[in-house]
XYZ file of C-alpha atoms in Angstrom:
595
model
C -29.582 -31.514 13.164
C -30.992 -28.873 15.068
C -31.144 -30.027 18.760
C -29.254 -32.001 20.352
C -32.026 -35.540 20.607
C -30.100 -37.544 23.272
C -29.377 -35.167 26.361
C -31.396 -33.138 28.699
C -30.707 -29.437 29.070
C -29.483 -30.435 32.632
C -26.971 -33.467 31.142
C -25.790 -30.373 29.038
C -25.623 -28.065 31.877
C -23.071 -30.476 33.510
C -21.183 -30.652 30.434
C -20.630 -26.854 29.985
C -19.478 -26.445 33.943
C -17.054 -29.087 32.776
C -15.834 -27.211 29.589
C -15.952 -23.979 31.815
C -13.189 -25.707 33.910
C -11.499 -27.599 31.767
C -12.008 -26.568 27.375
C -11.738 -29.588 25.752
C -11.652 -29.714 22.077
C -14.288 -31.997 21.847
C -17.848 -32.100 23.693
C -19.614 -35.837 23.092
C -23.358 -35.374 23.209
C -22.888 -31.333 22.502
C -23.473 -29.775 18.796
C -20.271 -29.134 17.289
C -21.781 -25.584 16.066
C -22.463 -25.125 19.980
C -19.013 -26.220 20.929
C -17.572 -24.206 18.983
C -19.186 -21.380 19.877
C -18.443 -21.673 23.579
C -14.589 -22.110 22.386
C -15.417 -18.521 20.686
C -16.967 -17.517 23.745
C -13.439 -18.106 26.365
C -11.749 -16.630 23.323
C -13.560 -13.803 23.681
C -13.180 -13.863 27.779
C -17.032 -13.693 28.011
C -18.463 -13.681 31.403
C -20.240 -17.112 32.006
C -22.684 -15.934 34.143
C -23.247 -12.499 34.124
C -24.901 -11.242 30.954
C -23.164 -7.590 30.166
C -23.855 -6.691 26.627
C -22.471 -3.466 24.983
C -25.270 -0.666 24.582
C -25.067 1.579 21.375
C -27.420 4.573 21.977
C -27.329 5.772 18.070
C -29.293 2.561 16.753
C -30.571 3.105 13.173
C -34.154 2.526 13.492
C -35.238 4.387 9.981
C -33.343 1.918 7.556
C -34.622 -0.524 5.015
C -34.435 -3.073 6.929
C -36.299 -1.879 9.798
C -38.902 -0.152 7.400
C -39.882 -3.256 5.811
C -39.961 -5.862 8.653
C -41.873 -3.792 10.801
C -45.556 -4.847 9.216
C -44.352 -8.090 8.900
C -43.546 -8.307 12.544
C -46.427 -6.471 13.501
C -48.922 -9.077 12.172
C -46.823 -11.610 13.245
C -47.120 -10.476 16.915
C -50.705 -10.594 16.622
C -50.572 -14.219 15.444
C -48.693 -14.904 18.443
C -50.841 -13.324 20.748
C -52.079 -16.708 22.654
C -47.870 -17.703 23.182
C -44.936 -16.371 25.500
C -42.867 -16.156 22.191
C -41.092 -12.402 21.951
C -40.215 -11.028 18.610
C -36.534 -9.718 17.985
C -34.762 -7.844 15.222
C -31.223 -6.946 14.892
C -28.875 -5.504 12.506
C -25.750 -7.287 11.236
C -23.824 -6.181 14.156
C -26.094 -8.208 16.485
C -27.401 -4.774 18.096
C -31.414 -5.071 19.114
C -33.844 -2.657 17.075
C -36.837 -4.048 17.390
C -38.437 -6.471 20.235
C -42.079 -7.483 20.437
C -43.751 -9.220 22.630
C -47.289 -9.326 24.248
C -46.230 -11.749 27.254
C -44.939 -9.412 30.873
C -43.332 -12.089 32.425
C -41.518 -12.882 29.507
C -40.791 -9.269 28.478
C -39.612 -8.705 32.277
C -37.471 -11.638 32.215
C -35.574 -10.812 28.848
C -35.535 -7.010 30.608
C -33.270 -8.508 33.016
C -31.046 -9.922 30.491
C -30.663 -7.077 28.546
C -32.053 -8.545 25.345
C -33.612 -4.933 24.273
C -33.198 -2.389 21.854
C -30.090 -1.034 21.921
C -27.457 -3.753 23.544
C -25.746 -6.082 21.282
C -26.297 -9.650 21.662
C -23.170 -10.736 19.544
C -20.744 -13.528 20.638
C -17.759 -11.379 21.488
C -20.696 -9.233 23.610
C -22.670 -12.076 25.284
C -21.276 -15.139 24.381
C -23.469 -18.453 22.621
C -26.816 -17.118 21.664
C -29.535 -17.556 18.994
C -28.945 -13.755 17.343
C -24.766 -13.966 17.945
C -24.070 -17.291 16.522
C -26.734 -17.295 14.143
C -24.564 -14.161 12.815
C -21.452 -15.534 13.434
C -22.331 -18.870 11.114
C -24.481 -17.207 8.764
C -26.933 -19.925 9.305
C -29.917 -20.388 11.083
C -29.066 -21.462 14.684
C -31.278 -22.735 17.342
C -30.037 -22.609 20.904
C -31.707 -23.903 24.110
C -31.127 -23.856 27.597
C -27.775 -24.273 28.894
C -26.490 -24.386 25.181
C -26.017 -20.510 25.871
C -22.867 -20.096 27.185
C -24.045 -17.616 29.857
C -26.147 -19.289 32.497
C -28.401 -16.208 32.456
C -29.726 -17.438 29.372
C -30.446 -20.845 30.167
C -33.796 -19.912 30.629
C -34.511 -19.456 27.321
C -35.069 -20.880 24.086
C -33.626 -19.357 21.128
C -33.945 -19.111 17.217
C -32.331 -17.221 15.004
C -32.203 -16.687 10.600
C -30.032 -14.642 9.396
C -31.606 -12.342 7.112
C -29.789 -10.836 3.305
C -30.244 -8.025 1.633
C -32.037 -9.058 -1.698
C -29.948 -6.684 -4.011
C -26.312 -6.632 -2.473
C -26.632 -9.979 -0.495
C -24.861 -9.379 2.024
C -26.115 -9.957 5.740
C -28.044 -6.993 7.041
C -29.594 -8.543 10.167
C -31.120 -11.692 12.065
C -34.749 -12.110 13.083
C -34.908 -13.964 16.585
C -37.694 -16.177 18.201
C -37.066 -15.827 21.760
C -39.234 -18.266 24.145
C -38.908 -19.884 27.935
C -36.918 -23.217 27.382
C -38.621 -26.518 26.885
C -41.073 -24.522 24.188
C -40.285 -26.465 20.676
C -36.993 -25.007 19.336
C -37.522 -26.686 16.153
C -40.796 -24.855 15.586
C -39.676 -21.306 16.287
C -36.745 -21.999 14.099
C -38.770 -23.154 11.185
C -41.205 -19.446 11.801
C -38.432 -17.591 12.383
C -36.731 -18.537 8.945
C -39.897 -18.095 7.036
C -40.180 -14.798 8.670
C -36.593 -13.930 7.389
C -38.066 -14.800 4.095
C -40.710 -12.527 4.154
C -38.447 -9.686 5.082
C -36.391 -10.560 2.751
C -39.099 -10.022 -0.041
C -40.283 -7.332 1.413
C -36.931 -5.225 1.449
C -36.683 -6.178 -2.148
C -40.524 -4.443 -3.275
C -38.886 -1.776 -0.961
C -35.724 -1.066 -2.893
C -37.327 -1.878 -6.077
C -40.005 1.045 -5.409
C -36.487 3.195 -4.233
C -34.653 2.822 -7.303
C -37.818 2.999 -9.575
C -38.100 6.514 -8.326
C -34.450 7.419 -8.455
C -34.471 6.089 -12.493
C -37.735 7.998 -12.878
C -36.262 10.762 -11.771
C -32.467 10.389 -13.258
C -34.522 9.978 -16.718
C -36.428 12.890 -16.284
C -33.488 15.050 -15.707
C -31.336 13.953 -18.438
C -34.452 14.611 -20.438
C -34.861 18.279 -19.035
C -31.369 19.347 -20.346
C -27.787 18.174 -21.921
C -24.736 18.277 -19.496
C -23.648 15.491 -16.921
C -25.758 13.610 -14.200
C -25.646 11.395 -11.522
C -28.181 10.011 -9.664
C -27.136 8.085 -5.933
C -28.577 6.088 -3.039
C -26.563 3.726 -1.335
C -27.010 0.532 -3.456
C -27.113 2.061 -7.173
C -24.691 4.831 -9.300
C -26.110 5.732 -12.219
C -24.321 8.492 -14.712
C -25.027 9.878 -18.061
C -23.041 9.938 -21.174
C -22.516 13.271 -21.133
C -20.871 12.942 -17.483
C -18.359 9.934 -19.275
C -17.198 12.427 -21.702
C -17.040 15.384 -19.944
C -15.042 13.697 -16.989
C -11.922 10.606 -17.160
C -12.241 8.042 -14.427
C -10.161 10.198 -12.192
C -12.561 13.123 -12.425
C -15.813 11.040 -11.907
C -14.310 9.273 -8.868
C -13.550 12.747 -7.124
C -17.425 13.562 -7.976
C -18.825 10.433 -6.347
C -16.451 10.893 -3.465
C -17.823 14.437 -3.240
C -21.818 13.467 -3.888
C -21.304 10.692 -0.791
C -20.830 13.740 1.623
C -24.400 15.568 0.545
C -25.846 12.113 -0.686
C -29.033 11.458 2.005
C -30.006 14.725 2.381
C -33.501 15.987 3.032
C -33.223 19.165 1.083
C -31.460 20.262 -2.025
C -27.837 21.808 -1.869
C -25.020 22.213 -3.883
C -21.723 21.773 -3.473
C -18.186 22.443 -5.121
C -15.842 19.932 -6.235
C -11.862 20.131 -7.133
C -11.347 17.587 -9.516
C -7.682 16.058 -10.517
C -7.715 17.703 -13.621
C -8.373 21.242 -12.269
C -11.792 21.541 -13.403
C -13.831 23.124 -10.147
C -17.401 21.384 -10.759
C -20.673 22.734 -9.206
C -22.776 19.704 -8.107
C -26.303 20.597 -7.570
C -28.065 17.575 -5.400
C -31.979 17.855 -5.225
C -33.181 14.364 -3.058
C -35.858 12.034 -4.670
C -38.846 10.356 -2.511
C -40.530 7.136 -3.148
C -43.698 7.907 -1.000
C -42.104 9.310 2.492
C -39.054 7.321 1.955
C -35.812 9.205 0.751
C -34.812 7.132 -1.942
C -31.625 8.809 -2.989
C -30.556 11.664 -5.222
C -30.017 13.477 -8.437
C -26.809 15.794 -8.894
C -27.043 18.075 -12.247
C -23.036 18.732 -12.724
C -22.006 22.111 -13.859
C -17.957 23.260 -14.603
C -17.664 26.390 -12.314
C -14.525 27.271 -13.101
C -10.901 25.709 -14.325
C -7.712 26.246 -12.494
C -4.740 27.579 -14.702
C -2.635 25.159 -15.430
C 0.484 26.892 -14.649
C -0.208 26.637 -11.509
C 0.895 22.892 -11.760
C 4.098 22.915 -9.721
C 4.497 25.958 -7.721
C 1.771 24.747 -5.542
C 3.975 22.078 -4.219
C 6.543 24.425 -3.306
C 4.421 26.851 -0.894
C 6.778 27.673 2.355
C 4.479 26.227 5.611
C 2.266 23.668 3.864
C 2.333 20.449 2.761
C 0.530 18.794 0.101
C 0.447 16.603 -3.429
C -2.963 15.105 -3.321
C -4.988 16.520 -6.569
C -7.278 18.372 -4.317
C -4.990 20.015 -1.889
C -2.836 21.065 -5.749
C -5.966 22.254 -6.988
C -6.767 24.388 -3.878
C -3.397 26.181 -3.734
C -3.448 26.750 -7.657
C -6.773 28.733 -7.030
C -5.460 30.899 -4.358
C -2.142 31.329 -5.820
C -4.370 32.649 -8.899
C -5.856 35.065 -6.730
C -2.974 36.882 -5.426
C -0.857 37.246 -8.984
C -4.646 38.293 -10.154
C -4.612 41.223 -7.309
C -7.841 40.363 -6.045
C -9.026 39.449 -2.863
C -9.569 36.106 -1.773
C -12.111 34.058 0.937
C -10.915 30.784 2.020
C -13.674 28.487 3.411
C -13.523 24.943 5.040
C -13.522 23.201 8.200
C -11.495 24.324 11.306
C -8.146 22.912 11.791
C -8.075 22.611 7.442
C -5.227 25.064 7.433
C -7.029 27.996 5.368
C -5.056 30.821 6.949
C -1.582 28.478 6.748
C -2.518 28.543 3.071
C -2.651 32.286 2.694
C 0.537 32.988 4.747
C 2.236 30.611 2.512
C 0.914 32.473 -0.713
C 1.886 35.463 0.768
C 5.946 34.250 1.497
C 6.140 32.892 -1.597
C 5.270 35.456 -3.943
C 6.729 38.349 -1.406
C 9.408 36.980 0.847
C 10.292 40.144 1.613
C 7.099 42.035 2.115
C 5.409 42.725 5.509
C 2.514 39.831 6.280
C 0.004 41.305 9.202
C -2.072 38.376 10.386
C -4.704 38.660 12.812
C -7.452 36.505 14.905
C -11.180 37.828 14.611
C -12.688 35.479 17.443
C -12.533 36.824 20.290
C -12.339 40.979 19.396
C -14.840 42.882 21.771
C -13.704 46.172 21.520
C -14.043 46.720 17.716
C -13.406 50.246 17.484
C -10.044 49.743 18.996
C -9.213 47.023 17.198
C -10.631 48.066 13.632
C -8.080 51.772 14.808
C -5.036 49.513 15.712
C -5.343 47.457 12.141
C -5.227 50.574 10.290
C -2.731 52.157 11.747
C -0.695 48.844 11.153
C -1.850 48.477 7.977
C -0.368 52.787 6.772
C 2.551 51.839 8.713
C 4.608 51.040 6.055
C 5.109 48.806 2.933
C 1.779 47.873 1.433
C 1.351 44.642 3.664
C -0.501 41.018 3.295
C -2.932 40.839 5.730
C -4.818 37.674 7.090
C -7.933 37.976 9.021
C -8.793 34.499 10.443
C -12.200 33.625 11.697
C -13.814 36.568 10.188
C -17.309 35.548 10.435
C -17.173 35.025 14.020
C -17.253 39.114 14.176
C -20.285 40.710 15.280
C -22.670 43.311 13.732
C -20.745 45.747 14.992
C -16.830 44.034 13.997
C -18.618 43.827 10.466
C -19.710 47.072 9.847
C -16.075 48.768 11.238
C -14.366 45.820 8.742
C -16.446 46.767 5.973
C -15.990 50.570 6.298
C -12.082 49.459 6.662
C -12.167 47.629 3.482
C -13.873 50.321 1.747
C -11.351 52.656 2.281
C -8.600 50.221 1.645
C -9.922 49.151 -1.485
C -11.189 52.851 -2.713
C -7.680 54.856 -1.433
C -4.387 55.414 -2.494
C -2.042 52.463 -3.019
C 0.298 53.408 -0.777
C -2.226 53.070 2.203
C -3.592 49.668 1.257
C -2.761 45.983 1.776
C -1.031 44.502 -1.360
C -3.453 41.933 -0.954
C -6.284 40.468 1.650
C -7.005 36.992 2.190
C -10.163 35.878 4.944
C -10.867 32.943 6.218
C -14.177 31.268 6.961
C -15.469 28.326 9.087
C -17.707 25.814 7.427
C -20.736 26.792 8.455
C -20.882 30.804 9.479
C -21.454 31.336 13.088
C -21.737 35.364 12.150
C -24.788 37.594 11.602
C -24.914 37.220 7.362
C -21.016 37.152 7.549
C -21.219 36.572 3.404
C -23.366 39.683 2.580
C -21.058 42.458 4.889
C -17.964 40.978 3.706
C -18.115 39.242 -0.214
C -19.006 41.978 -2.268
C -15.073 42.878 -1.539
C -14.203 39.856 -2.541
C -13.824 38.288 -6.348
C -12.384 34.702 -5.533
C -13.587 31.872 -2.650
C -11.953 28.837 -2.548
C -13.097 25.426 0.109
C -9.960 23.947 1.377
C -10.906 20.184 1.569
C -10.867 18.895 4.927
C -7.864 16.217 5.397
C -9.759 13.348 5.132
C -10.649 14.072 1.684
C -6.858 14.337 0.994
C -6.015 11.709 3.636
C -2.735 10.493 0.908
C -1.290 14.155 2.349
C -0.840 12.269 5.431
C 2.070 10.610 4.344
C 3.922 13.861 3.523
C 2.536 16.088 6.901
C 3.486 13.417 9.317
C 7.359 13.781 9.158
C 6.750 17.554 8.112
C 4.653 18.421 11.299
C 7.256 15.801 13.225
C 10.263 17.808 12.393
C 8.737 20.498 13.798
C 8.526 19.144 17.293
C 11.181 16.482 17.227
C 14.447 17.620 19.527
C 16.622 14.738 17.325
C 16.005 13.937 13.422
C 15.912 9.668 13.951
C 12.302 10.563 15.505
C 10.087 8.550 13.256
C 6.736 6.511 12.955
C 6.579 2.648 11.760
C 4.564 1.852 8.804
C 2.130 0.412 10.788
C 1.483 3.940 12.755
C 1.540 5.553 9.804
C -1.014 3.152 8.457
C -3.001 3.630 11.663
C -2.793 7.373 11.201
C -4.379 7.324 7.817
C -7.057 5.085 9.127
C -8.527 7.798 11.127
C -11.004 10.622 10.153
C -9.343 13.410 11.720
C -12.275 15.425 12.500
C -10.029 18.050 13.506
C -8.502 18.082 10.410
C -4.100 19.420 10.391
C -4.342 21.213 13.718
C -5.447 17.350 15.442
C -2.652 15.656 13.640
C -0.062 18.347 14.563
C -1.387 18.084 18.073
C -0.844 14.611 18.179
C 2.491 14.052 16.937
C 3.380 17.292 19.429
C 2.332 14.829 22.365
C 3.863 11.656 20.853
C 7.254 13.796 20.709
C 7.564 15.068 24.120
C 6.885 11.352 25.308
C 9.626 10.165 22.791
C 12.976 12.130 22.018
C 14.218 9.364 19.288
C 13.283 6.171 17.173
C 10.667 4.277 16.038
C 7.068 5.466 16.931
C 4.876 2.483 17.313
C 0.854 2.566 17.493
C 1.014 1.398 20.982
C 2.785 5.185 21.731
C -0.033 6.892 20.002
C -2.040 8.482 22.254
C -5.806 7.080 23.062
C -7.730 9.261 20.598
C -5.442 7.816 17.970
C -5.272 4.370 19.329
C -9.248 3.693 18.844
C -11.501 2.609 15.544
C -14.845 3.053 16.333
C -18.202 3.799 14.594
C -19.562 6.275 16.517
C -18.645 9.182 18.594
C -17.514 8.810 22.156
C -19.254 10.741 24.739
C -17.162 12.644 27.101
C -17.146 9.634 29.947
C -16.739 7.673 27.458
C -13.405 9.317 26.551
C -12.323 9.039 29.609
C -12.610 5.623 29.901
C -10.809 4.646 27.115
C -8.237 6.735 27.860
C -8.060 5.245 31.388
C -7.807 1.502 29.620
C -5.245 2.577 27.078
C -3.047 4.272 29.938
C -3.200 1.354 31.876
C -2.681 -1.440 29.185
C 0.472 0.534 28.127
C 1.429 0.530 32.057
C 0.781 -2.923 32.122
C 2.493 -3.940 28.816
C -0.858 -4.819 27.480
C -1.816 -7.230 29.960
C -5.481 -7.083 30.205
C -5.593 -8.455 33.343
C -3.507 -6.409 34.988
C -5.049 -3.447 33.752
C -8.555 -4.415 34.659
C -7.541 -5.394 38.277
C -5.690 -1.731 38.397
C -9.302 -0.316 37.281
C -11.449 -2.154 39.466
C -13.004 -4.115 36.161
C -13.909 -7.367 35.687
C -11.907 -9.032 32.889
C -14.714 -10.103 31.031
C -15.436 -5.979 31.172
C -12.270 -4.678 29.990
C -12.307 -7.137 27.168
C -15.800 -5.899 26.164
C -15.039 -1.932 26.613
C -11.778 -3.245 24.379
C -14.031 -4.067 21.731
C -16.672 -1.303 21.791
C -14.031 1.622 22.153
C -12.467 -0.200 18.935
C -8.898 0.148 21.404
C -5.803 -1.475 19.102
C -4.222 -4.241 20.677
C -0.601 -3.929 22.412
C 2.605 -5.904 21.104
């Protein structure tokens, strides 16, 4: 049954101010799938008649999905010309990417709803609708009149399919006939699931054409040449025979991990990869097109280089840093293998990674006793100085270690007075040279050609993986980095916060974490660290990132939930929200719940 047969939308608008007053498990005369939903709804703490759906500015509106329904839904808004019927396509999240429509007066009234690209129409956002419970039962749902549980929406008439993708099947989206109420539900609902249906098929001659390129291609380039390939979009892995015996499962895990961080790329690029065994793999991605459309890529895989494996242990071991994920081993075995091999060394990665941490640790291991000189490039003005002072500290004594952080940031002039440094250090007597000279790099070089002043010193680089590539280190840096800020030794974090913790993609990399657990310390002296005493940044799961208000805000909520205990009422009325607001920003900041 799709509509209720036996009540008029205004018998059913008297029923839902009753269940707005009094819920009642059961509705006579009301759809149990409607019911139901409105019980979802108060769950939820909805507003009942104010629409205020969450808006996500960074909609995907290039994906299959949207791709292949959009000549589909373009003819069928020209077959709908003559009716006030408006077109609407969302992804699985309920969030609007598409809406068509060649009536005003309907296009202003759903305007004033919000029912537009970029606000998100499901049930914990908006309550009983055609797109939200058509996702929430997976089914398609009609839903008329006062059957929304928003009054707003009891103007309209609503039909939603759910639409799956035809490879993976799971749901990717919901097509939505939205009309004025009293037009025939039962008709939109039977067009909008044949619609769904023709996306459907159309996604399928879409992905088909996708990974008939990528094969083409992955063919083609095991054909060009032995060694090991992979070829990658987001629904299909294909890899070579020479890749299975040239790598365990170990290995090719770490090189599908690696290929997901280039895979989708617009222009070729290669990469290098520490793998658990201590092979260092060059993976050279070049994309593959089907028309216009990127349908994935081809990585040729290449051994760069093998880490000794004495190197096994000692890495653990390193004074400063902390560490027994295979890529953070493999890391410090290549650096350690520069300093006992007396030649320089680059260290590249993202901020925060702890590249120069890495190098003062080398350094104190293999010469606790030696002199270490470590310096920070950003920020130098006055290079001649500076390049005279280094010098001078360098001759000063015992043949040091020095560390130059940030040394791309230099400028022209910074490079060419390092440069003529290095020459001399590097072309005079021992006595008046470093022992050894370790720079580090950002990711991406913010310096004028920072590579072609300063590598030709330098016979070794080595990419320290960003943490959330060795997020199982998080177990081991959390009570090392806590120790260091804790005034009592009981300080400690519950599984759950640790849990929480590795959760996160620590954009920031070690310097975040340490920053965190510096804050959660000074607000706790001993005991059990909870996730509720995180702080907001750490307290939040969300897809996107948060814009600077937006940070704000959330902190603001978290502060005043843990004021309040986690009372969300409270905590609204102390922010001048609505409850039906602070349980929606809840849910779009991704905030964890209190105990």
């Amino acid at each position: 049954m799709t509509r209720r047969e036996h009540l008029s939308d205004s018998q059913v608008g008297v029923l839902r101010e009753k269940f707005l007053s009094r819920p009642v498990p059961e509705l006579p005369g009301v759809r149990d799938i409607i019911s139901a939903s409105w019980r979802r709804a108060l769950e939820h703490r909805i507003d009942a008649d104010e629409p205020d759906p969450i808006f996500v500015a960074d909609r995907d509106e290039e994906c299959l999905l949207v791709r292949s329904a959009t000549p589909i839904l373009d003819n069928l808004c020209t077959e709908l010309v003559s009716h006030e019927v408006a077109i609407v396509l969302t992804d699985a999240d309920g969030l609007v990417v598409r809406r068509s429509s060649v009536d005003r007066a309907l296009d202003s009234g759903l305007d004033r709803i919000s029912l537009a690209p970029g606000y998100s129409y499901a049930e914990d956002s908006i309550g009983t609708n055609g797109i939200g419970t058509t996702l929430e039962c997976q089914k398609p749902v009609l839903v008329s009149g006062f059957e929304h549980f928003n009054s707003r929406l009891a103007d309209f008439e609503c039909a939603g399919a759910p639409i799956y993708h035809p490879v993976r099947g799971h749901l990717v989206g919901v097509l939505d006939l939205t009309s004025w109420a009293g037009t025939p539900g039962p008709l939109l609902l039977t067009l909008a699931g044949r619609t769904a249906r023709q996306i459907e098929e159309a996604m399928l001659a879409g992905v088909g054409a996708r990974e008939l390129a990528l094969f083409r291609e992955y063919l083609a380039s095991c054909q060009r040449g032995s060694g090991a390939i992979l070829a990658v979009n987001e629904d299909v892995v294909m890899v070579n025979n020479h890749a299975q015996e040239l790598y365990d499962v170990a290995d090719r895990a770490a090189l599908l991990t690696h290929s997901a961080d280039v895979a989708g790329a617009t222009k070729p690029v290669t990469v290098l990869a520490d793998l658990p065994s201590g092979v260092v793999a060059r993976l050279e991605y070049r994309p593959v097109y089907s028309g216009s459309v990127l349908a994935g890529g081809v990585f040729r895989v290449k051994n760069q280089a093998a880490a000794p494996r004495t190197a096994g242990r000692a890495d653990l071991h390193l004074p400063g840093v902390v560490g027994t994920s295979p890529a953070w081993r493999q890391t410090c075995g290549a650096a350690q293998a520069s300093f006992t091999g007396g030649s320089w060394l680059v260290l590249t990665g993202e901020r925060g990674s702890g590249k120069a941490a890495l190098a003062q640790a080398i350094a104190r291991h293999h010469a606790p006793s030696g002199r270490l000189i470590v310096q920070d490039c950003e920020g130098v003005d006055d290079y001649e100085s500076w390049a005279g002072a280094l010098a001078d500290e360098v001759a000063g004594g015992d043949a040091p270690v020095v560390v130059l952080r940030h040394a791309d940031t230099l400028g022209t002039e910074g490079m060419r007075r390092l440069t003529d440094l290095f020459t001399g250090w590097q072309g005079g007597a021992p006595g008046k040279a470093p022992a050894w000279v370790a720079v580090t790099f950002s990711e991406t070089s913010r310096g004028p050609d920072a590579a072609g002043w300063l590598m030709p010193f330098f016979a070794h680089t080595v990419e320290v993986p960003p943490l959330r590539h060795r997020i199982d280190d998080v177990r081991r840096l959390v009570p090392y980095l806590l120790a260091r800020h804790a005034k009592r030794p009981d300080l400690a974090l519950s599984d759950a916060c640790l849990r929480q913790l590795m959760r996160l993609p620590w954009t920031g990399n070690i310097r975040q974490l340490d920053r965190v657990l510096a804050e959660v310390s000074r607000q706790h002296r001993s005991g059990t660290i909870e996730v509720t005493d995180l702080p907001a940044e750490c307290r939040t799961v969300t897809r996107r990132r948060l814009t600077q208000l937006e940070s704000i805000e959330r902190d603001a909520i978290v502060r005043s939930l843990a004021a309040h205990y986690g009372n969300k009422e409270r905590a609204a009325a102390e922010l001048g929200m609505s409850r039906a607001t602070i349980y929606r920003k809840i849910r779009a900041f991704g905030i964890m719940p209190g105990r």
